[in-house]
C-alpha cells in the first residue's frame, strides 16, 4: 500500500495557515498515455535555469504548469484515469477537484526560480537526511518565515510538502485532491493566480525505504 502525506503553509505578509492530509493507495504504478504539450515544453526550455534541473524537477514543473494552463484537459486526461485506476482515491475531495478543474479558467505559467529551488532543496534535504516528519520548520528550528526571509522573500509565498513515492505526476495529483485538508490549501497554492514563480525538490527519507519528501515553494513576487 502507498501511504501519502502532505502539509501546506501559505503566507501573505504575516498571515499563516497550514494543514495536513493523508491517503492510502494500493502499491501500483499509475499508467497514463498522453503527449506532452509542445508550447509549455518550449516555454520551459527557453528558461536557462530550467535546463539545469534534474529530470524529476523538470517533470514536476511541467505538470504544475500543464494543470494551470489546461485544467479541463488535466481533468479528462489525467485525473479521471487516475481515479479509475485508484478508486480508493475517490472522495468528496476528488469531486470538488473535478468541479474546480472543469470550471476554472487557465492561469499563468509559473517561472522556474533558482532562489526558490535552493530553498526547496535545502528543506527537503534537511528533512530527508534527518528522517524527520513533515514540517515547515527546519530540524534546527528555523521557521518557514525565517527560511523564506533568509532567501529574500517577505510576503506572498507558499509551501507544499509531500511524503510518498518518487513520482512527479502522482505527487501533484495527490496534492491537488488534497484529501483531509478542509480548505484544500495545497490545491489553492498550485492553482493560485497570485503565484508567479516556483522551485521544488525531491529527497529520499532516511529510514523509510522508497519514500521521498517533495517540497514545493511558490512566490508571487
CSV table of C-alpha atoms in Angstrom, one decimal, residues 2-177:
chain,number,residue,atom,x,y,z
A,2,UNK,CA,1.2,3.5,-0.8
A,3,UNK,CA,0.7,5.9,2.1
A,4,UNK,CA,1.0,9.5,1.1
A,5,UNK,CA,1.2,12.5,3.4
A,6,UNK,CA,1.2,16.2,2.8
A,7,UNK,CA,1.3,19.5,4.6
A,8,UNK,CA,1.0,23.1,3.3
A,9,UNK,CA,1.6,26.5,4.5
A,10,UNK,CA,0.6,29.8,2.9
A,11,UNK,CA,1.9,33.2,3.9
A,12,UNK,CA,0.6,36.5,2.8
A,13,UNK,CA,2.5,39.1,4.6
A,14,UNK,CA,2.3,37.8,8.2
A,15,UNK,CA,-0.9,35.7,8.0
A,16,UNK,CA,-0.2,31.9,8.1
A,17,UNK,CA,-2.4,28.9,7.6
A,18,UNK,CA,-1.3,25.3,7.5
A,19,UNK,CA,-2.9,21.8,7.4
A,20,UNK,CA,-2.1,18.2,6.7
A,21,UNK,CA,-3.8,15.4,4.8
A,22,UNK,CA,-3.1,11.7,4.0
A,23,UNK,CA,-4.4,8.9,1.8
A,24,UNK,CA,-3.5,5.2,1.4
A,25,UNK,CA,-3.4,3.8,-2.2
A,26,UNK,CA,-2.6,0.3,-3.4
A,27,UNK,CA,1.1,0.0,-4.4
A,28,UNK,CA,0.8,0.0,-8.2
A,29,UNK,CA,2.1,2.3,-10.9
A,30,UNK,CA,-0.2,4.9,-12.5
A,31,UNK,CA,-0.4,4.2,-16.2
A,32,UNK,CA,-1.4,7.1,-18.4
A,33,UNK,CA,-0.9,7.8,-22.1
A,34,UNK,CA,-0.6,11.4,-23.0
A,35,UNK,CA,1.7,13.5,-25.2
A,36,UNK,CA,3.5,16.5,-23.7
A,37,UNK,CA,2.3,19.9,-24.7
A,38,UNK,CA,4.8,21.4,-27.1
A,39,UNK,CA,4.0,25.0,-26.2
A,40,UNK,CA,4.6,24.5,-22.5
A,41,UNK,CA,7.8,22.5,-23.1
A,42,UNK,CA,9.2,25.1,-25.5
A,43,UNK,CA,8.5,27.9,-23.0
A,44,UNK,CA,10.2,26.0,-20.2
A,45,UNK,CA,13.2,25.0,-22.4
A,46,UNK,CA,13.7,28.8,-23.1
A,47,UNK,CA,14.5,29.2,-19.4
A,48,UNK,CA,18.2,28.7,-18.9
A,49,UNK,CA,17.8,27.7,-15.2
A,50,UNK,CA,15.1,25.0,-16.1
A,51,UNK,CA,17.7,23.2,-18.2
A,52,UNK,CA,19.9,22.8,-15.2
A,53,UNK,CA,17.3,21.0,-13.1
A,54,UNK,CA,17.0,17.2,-12.6
A,55,UNK,CA,14.5,15.2,-14.7
A,56,UNK,CA,12.3,14.9,-11.7
A,57,UNK,CA,12.3,18.7,-11.1
A,58,UNK,CA,11.6,19.4,-14.7
A,59,UNK,CA,8.8,16.9,-14.9
A,60,UNK,CA,7.2,18.3,-11.7
A,61,UNK,CA,7.3,21.9,-13.0
A,62,UNK,CA,5.9,20.8,-16.4
A,63,UNK,CA,2.9,19.1,-14.8
A,64,UNK,CA,2.2,22.0,-12.5
A,65,UNK,CA,2.1,24.3,-15.5
A,66,UNK,CA,0.1,21.9,-17.5
A,67,UNK,CA,-2.8,21.8,-14.9
A,68,UNK,CA,-2.6,25.6,-14.7
A,69,UNK,CA,-2.8,26.1,-18.4
A,70,UNK,CA,-5.2,23.2,-19.3
A,71,UNK,CA,-7.3,22.5,-16.2
A,72,UNK,CA,-10.1,20.8,-18.1
A,73,UNK,CA,-7.7,18.7,-20.1
A,74,UNK,CA,-5.9,17.7,-17.0
A,75,UNK,CA,-9.2,16.6,-15.5
A,76,UNK,CA,-10.1,14.5,-18.6
A,77,UNK,CA,-6.7,13.0,-19.4
A,78,UNK,CA,-5.0,12.7,-16.0
A,79,UNK,CA,-7.4,12.9,-13.1
A,80,UNK,CA,-10.2,10.7,-14.4
A,81,UNK,CA,-7.8,7.9,-15.5
A,82,UNK,CA,-6.1,8.1,-12.1
A,83,UNK,CA,-9.4,7.8,-10.2
A,84,UNK,CA,-10.4,4.8,-12.4
A,85,UNK,CA,-7.1,3.1,-11.6
A,86,UNK,CA,-7.2,4.0,-7.9
A,87,UNK,CA,-10.9,4.2,-7.0
A,88,UNK,CA,-9.8,4.3,-3.3
A,89,UNK,CA,-8.8,7.9,-4.0
A,90,UNK,CA,-12.4,8.9,-4.8
A,91,UNK,CA,-14.0,11.1,-2.2
A,92,UNK,CA,-15.7,14.4,-1.7
A,93,UNK,CA,-12.2,16.0,-2.2
A,94,UNK,CA,-11.8,14.4,-5.7
A,95,UNK,CA,-15.3,15.5,-6.6
A,96,UNK,CA,-14.5,19.1,-5.6
A,97,UNK,CA,-11.3,18.9,-7.6
A,98,UNK,CA,-13.2,17.8,-10.6
A,99,UNK,CA,-15.6,20.7,-10.2
A,100,UNK,CA,-12.7,23.1,-9.9
A,101,UNK,CA,-10.8,21.9,-12.9
A,102,UNK,CA,-13.9,21.8,-15.1
A,103,UNK,CA,-15.0,25.3,-14.2
A,104,UNK,CA,-11.8,27.3,-13.8
A,105,UNK,CA,-10.1,29.4,-16.4
A,106,UNK,CA,-6.4,28.9,-17.3
A,107,UNK,CA,-3.9,30.7,-15.1
A,108,UNK,CA,-0.4,31.9,-15.9
A,109,UNK,CA,2.6,29.6,-16.1
A,110,UNK,CA,5.0,29.5,-13.2
A,111,UNK,CA,8.6,30.5,-13.9
A,112,UNK,CA,11.2,28.1,-12.6
A,113,UNK,CA,13.1,30.1,-10.0
A,114,UNK,CA,16.6,29.5,-8.7
A,115,UNK,CA,16.2,31.0,-5.3
A,116,UNK,CA,13.0,29.1,-4.6
A,117,UNK,CA,14.6,25.9,-5.8
A,118,UNK,CA,17.5,26.5,-3.4
A,119,UNK,CA,15.0,26.9,-0.5
A,120,UNK,CA,13.2,23.7,-1.5
A,121,UNK,CA,16.4,21.7,-1.9
A,122,UNK,CA,17.7,22.8,1.5
A,123,UNK,CA,14.5,22.0,3.3
A,124,UNK,CA,13.8,18.7,1.5
A,125,UNK,CA,17.5,17.6,2.2
A,126,UNK,CA,17.3,18.7,5.8
A,127,UNK,CA,14.1,16.7,6.5
A,128,UNK,CA,15.2,13.7,4.5
A,129,UNK,CA,18.6,13.4,5.9
A,130,UNK,CA,17.3,13.5,9.4
A,131,UNK,CA,14.4,11.2,8.8
A,132,UNK,CA,12.1,13.9,10.2
A,133,UNK,CA,8.4,14.2,9.9
A,134,UNK,CA,6.7,16.6,7.7
A,135,UNK,CA,7.3,20.2,9.0
A,136,UNK,CA,7.7,23.7,7.6
A,137,UNK,CA,10.4,24.3,10.3
A,138,UNK,CA,13.9,23.1,9.8
A,139,UNK,CA,15.4,20.5,12.1
A,140,UNK,CA,17.5,23.3,13.6
A,141,UNK,CA,14.3,25.2,14.5
A,142,UNK,CA,14.1,27.8,11.7
A,143,UNK,CA,10.5,28.6,10.9
A,144,UNK,CA,9.0,28.8,7.4
A,145,UNK,CA,9.0,32.6,7.7
A,146,UNK,CA,12.6,32.6,8.8
A,147,UNK,CA,13.7,30.3,6.0
A,148,UNK,CA,11.9,32.5,3.4
A,149,UNK,CA,13.2,35.8,4.9
A,150,UNK,CA,16.8,34.4,4.7
A,151,UNK,CA,16.2,33.8,0.9
A,152,UNK,CA,14.9,37.3,0.5
A,153,UNK,CA,11.1,36.6,0.5
A,154,UNK,CA,9.0,38.6,2.9
A,155,UNK,CA,5.4,38.2,1.6
A,156,UNK,CA,3.1,36.3,-0.8
A,157,UNK,CA,4.9,33.0,-0.5
A,158,UNK,CA,3.6,29.4,0.0
A,159,UNK,CA,5.0,26.0,0.5
A,160,UNK,CA,3.6,22.4,0.0
A,161,UNK,CA,5.3,19.3,1.4
A,162,UNK,CA,4.5,15.8,0.2
A,163,UNK,CA,5.8,12.5,1.5
A,164,UNK,CA,5.4,9.4,-0.7
A,165,UNK,CA,6.7,7.7,-3.7
A,166,UNK,CA,9.0,9.5,-6.1
A,167,UNK,CA,6.5,10.3,-8.8
A,168,UNK,CA,6.1,13.8,-10.1
A,169,UNK,CA,2.7,13.3,-11.5
A,170,UNK,CA,1.2,11.2,-8.7
A,171,UNK,CA,2.5,13.7,-6.1
A,172,UNK,CA,0.8,16.5,-8.0
A,173,UNK,CA,-2.5,14.6,-8.2
A,174,UNK,CA,-2.4,13.9,-4.5
A,175,UNK,CA,-1.7,17.5,-3.6
A,176,UNK,CA,-4.5,18.6,-5.9
A,177,UNK,CA,-7.1,16.2,-4.5
